[in-house]
GROMACS .gro file of C-alpha atoms in nm:
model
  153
    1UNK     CA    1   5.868  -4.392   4.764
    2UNK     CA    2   6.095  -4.041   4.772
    3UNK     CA    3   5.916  -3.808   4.948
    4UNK     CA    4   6.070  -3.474   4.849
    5UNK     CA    5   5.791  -3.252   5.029
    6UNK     CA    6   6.018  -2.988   5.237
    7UNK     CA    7   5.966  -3.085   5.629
    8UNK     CA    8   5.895  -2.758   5.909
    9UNK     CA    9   6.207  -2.636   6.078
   10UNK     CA   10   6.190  -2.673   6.427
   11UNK     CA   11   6.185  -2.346   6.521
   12UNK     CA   12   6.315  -2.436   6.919
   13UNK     CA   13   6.620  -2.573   6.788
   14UNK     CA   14   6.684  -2.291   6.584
   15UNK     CA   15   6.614  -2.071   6.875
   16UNK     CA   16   6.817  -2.226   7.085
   17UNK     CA   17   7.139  -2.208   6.801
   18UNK     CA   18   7.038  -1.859   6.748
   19UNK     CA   19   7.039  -1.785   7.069
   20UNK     CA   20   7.369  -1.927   7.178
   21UNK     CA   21   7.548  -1.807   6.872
   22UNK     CA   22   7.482  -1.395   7.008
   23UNK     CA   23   7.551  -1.498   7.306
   24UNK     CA   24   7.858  -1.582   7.124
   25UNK     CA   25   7.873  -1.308   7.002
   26UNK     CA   26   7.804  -1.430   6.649
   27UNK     CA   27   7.521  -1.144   6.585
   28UNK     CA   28   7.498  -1.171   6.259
   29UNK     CA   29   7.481  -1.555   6.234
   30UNK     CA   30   7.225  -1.515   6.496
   31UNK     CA   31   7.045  -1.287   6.293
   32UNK     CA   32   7.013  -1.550   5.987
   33UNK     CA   33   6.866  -1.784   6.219
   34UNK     CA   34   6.612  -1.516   6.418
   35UNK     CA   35   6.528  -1.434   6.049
   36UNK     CA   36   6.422  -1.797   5.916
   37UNK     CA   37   6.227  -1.832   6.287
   38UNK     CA   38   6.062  -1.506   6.221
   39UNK     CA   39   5.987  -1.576   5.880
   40UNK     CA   40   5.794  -1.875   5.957
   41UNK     CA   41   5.625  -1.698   6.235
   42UNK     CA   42   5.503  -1.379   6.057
   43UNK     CA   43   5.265  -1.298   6.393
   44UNK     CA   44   5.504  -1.397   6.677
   45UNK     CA   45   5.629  -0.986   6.773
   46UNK     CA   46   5.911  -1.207   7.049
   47UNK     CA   47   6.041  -1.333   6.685
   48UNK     CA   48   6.069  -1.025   6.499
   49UNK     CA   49   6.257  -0.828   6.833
   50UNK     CA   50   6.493  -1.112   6.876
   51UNK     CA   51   6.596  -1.077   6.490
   52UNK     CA   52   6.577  -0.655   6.581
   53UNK     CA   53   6.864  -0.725   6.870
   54UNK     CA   54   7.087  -0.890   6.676
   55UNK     CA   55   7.056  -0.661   6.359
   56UNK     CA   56   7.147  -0.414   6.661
   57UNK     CA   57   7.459  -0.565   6.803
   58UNK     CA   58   7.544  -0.675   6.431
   59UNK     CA   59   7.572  -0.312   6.312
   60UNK     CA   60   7.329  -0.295   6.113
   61UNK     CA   61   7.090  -0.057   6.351
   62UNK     CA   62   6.842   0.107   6.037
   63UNK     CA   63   6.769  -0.255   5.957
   64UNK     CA   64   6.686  -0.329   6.332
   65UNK     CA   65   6.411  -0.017   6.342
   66UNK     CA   66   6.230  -0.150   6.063
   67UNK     CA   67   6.241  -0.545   6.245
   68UNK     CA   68   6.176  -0.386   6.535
   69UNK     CA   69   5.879  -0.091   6.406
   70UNK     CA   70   5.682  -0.440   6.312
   71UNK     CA   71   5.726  -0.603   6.647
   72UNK     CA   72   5.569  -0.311   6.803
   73UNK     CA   73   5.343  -0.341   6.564
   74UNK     CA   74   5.231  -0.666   6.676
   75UNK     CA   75   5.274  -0.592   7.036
   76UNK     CA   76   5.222  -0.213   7.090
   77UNK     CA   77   5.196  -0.250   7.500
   78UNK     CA   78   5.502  -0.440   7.496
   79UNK     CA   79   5.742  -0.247   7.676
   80UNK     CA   80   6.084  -0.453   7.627
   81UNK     CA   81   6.009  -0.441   7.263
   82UNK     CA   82   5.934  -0.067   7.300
   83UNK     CA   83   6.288  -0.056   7.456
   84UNK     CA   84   6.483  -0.234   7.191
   85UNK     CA   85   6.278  -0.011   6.923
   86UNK     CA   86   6.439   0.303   7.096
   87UNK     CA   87   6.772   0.155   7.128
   88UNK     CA   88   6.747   0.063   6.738
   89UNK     CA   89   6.659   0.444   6.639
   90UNK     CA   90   6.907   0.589   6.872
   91UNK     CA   91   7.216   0.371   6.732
   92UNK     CA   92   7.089   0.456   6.400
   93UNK     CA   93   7.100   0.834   6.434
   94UNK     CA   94   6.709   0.865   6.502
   95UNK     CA   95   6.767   1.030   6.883
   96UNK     CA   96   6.402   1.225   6.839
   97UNK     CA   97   6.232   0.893   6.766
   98UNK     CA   98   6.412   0.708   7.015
   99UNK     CA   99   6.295   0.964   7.300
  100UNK     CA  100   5.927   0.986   7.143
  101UNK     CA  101   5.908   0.619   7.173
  102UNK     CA  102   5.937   0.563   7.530
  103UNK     CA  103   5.851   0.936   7.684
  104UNK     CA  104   5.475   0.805   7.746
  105UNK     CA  105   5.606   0.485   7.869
  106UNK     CA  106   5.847   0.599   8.114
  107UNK     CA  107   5.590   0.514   8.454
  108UNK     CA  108   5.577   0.194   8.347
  109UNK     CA  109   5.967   0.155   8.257
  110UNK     CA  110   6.038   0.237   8.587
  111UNK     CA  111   6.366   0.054   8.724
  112UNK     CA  112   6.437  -0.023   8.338
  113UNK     CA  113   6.812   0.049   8.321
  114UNK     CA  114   6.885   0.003   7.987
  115UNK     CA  115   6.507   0.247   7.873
  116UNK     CA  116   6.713   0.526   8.115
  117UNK     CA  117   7.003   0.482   7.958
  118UNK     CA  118   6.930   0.547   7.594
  119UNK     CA  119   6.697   0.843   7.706
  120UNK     CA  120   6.979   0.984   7.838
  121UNK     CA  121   7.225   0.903   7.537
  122UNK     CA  122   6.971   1.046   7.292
  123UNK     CA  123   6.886   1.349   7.538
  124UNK     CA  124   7.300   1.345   7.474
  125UNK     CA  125   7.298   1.362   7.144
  126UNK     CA  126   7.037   1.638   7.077
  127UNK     CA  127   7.207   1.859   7.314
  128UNK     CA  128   6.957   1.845   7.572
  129UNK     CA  129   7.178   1.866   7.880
  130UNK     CA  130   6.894   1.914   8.151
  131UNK     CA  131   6.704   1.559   8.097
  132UNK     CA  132   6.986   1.373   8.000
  133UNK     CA  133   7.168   1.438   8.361
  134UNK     CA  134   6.832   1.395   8.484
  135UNK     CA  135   6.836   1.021   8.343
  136UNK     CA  136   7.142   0.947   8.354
  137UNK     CA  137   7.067   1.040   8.709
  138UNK     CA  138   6.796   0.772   8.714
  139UNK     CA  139   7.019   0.508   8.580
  140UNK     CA  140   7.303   0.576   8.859
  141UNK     CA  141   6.998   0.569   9.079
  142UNK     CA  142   6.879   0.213   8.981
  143UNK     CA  143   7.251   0.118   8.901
  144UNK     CA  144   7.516   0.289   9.114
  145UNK     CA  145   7.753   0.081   8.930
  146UNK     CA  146   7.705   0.179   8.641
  147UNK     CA  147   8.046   0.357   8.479
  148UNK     CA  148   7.895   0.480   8.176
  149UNK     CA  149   7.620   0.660   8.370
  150UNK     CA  150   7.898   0.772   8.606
  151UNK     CA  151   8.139   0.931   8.326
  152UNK     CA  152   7.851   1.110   8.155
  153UNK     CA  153   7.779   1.307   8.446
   0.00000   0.00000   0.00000
């Protein structure tokens, strides 16, 4: 008997490739795969912020914020999605969003690095000198070795 009926991917195998191909730093490739997991895991926001990264570090940042607006979605106390949701809208030219989304999160963020670091890059960007020396301020502060804190100033 020829059983044609399609079988379930096994979506930990595919995270695993997916995984090890940005670490690769295959983003795109690991995008196709984050997608198909995603896909068959509508509900899972860890899914759709995984695919959100990649679409980041792939280029493609505008597709990211839309991935990434439906993870927070999903998960809307979920700070490290919060974070990659901000990073998204700043690399796509959204520096206003990027701030709005993690100003009321920012006691909570705390010793986040990275949330520091793209308030101060969209601060940057919108000309607002006094709060983006004031974070990247914070990030030297969590990160003294941090260069790209260190030049901004």
């Amino acid at each position: 008997m020829n059983d044609d009926s399609a079988q379930p991917e096994d979506s930990s195998a595919l995270l695993q490739q997916a995984t090890q191909r940005h670490a690769d730093g295959d983003a795109a490739g690991a995008a196709v795969l984050f997608l198909r997991i995603a896909s068959a895991h509508p509900d899972e926001p860890v899914a759709w912020a995984l695919l959100g990264g990649a679409l980041v570090d792939a280029g493609s940042p505008s597709d990211a914020v839309d991935v990434l607006d439906r993870a927070a979605a999903l998960a809307p106390d979920n700070d490290d999605i919060a974070v990659e949701l901000a990073v998204a809208k700043h690399a796509s030219g959204q520096s206003g969003q990027a701030i709005a989304v993690l100003s009321g999160r920012l006691a909570r963020l705390g010793e986040s690095e990275r949330a520091h670091a793209v308030l101060a890059e969209a601060y940057r960007d919108l000309s607002q000198l006094d709060p983006a020396i004031a974070a990247y301020g914070t990030v030297l502060a969590i990160n003294p070795d941090n260069n790209a804190a260190r030049v901004a100033m």
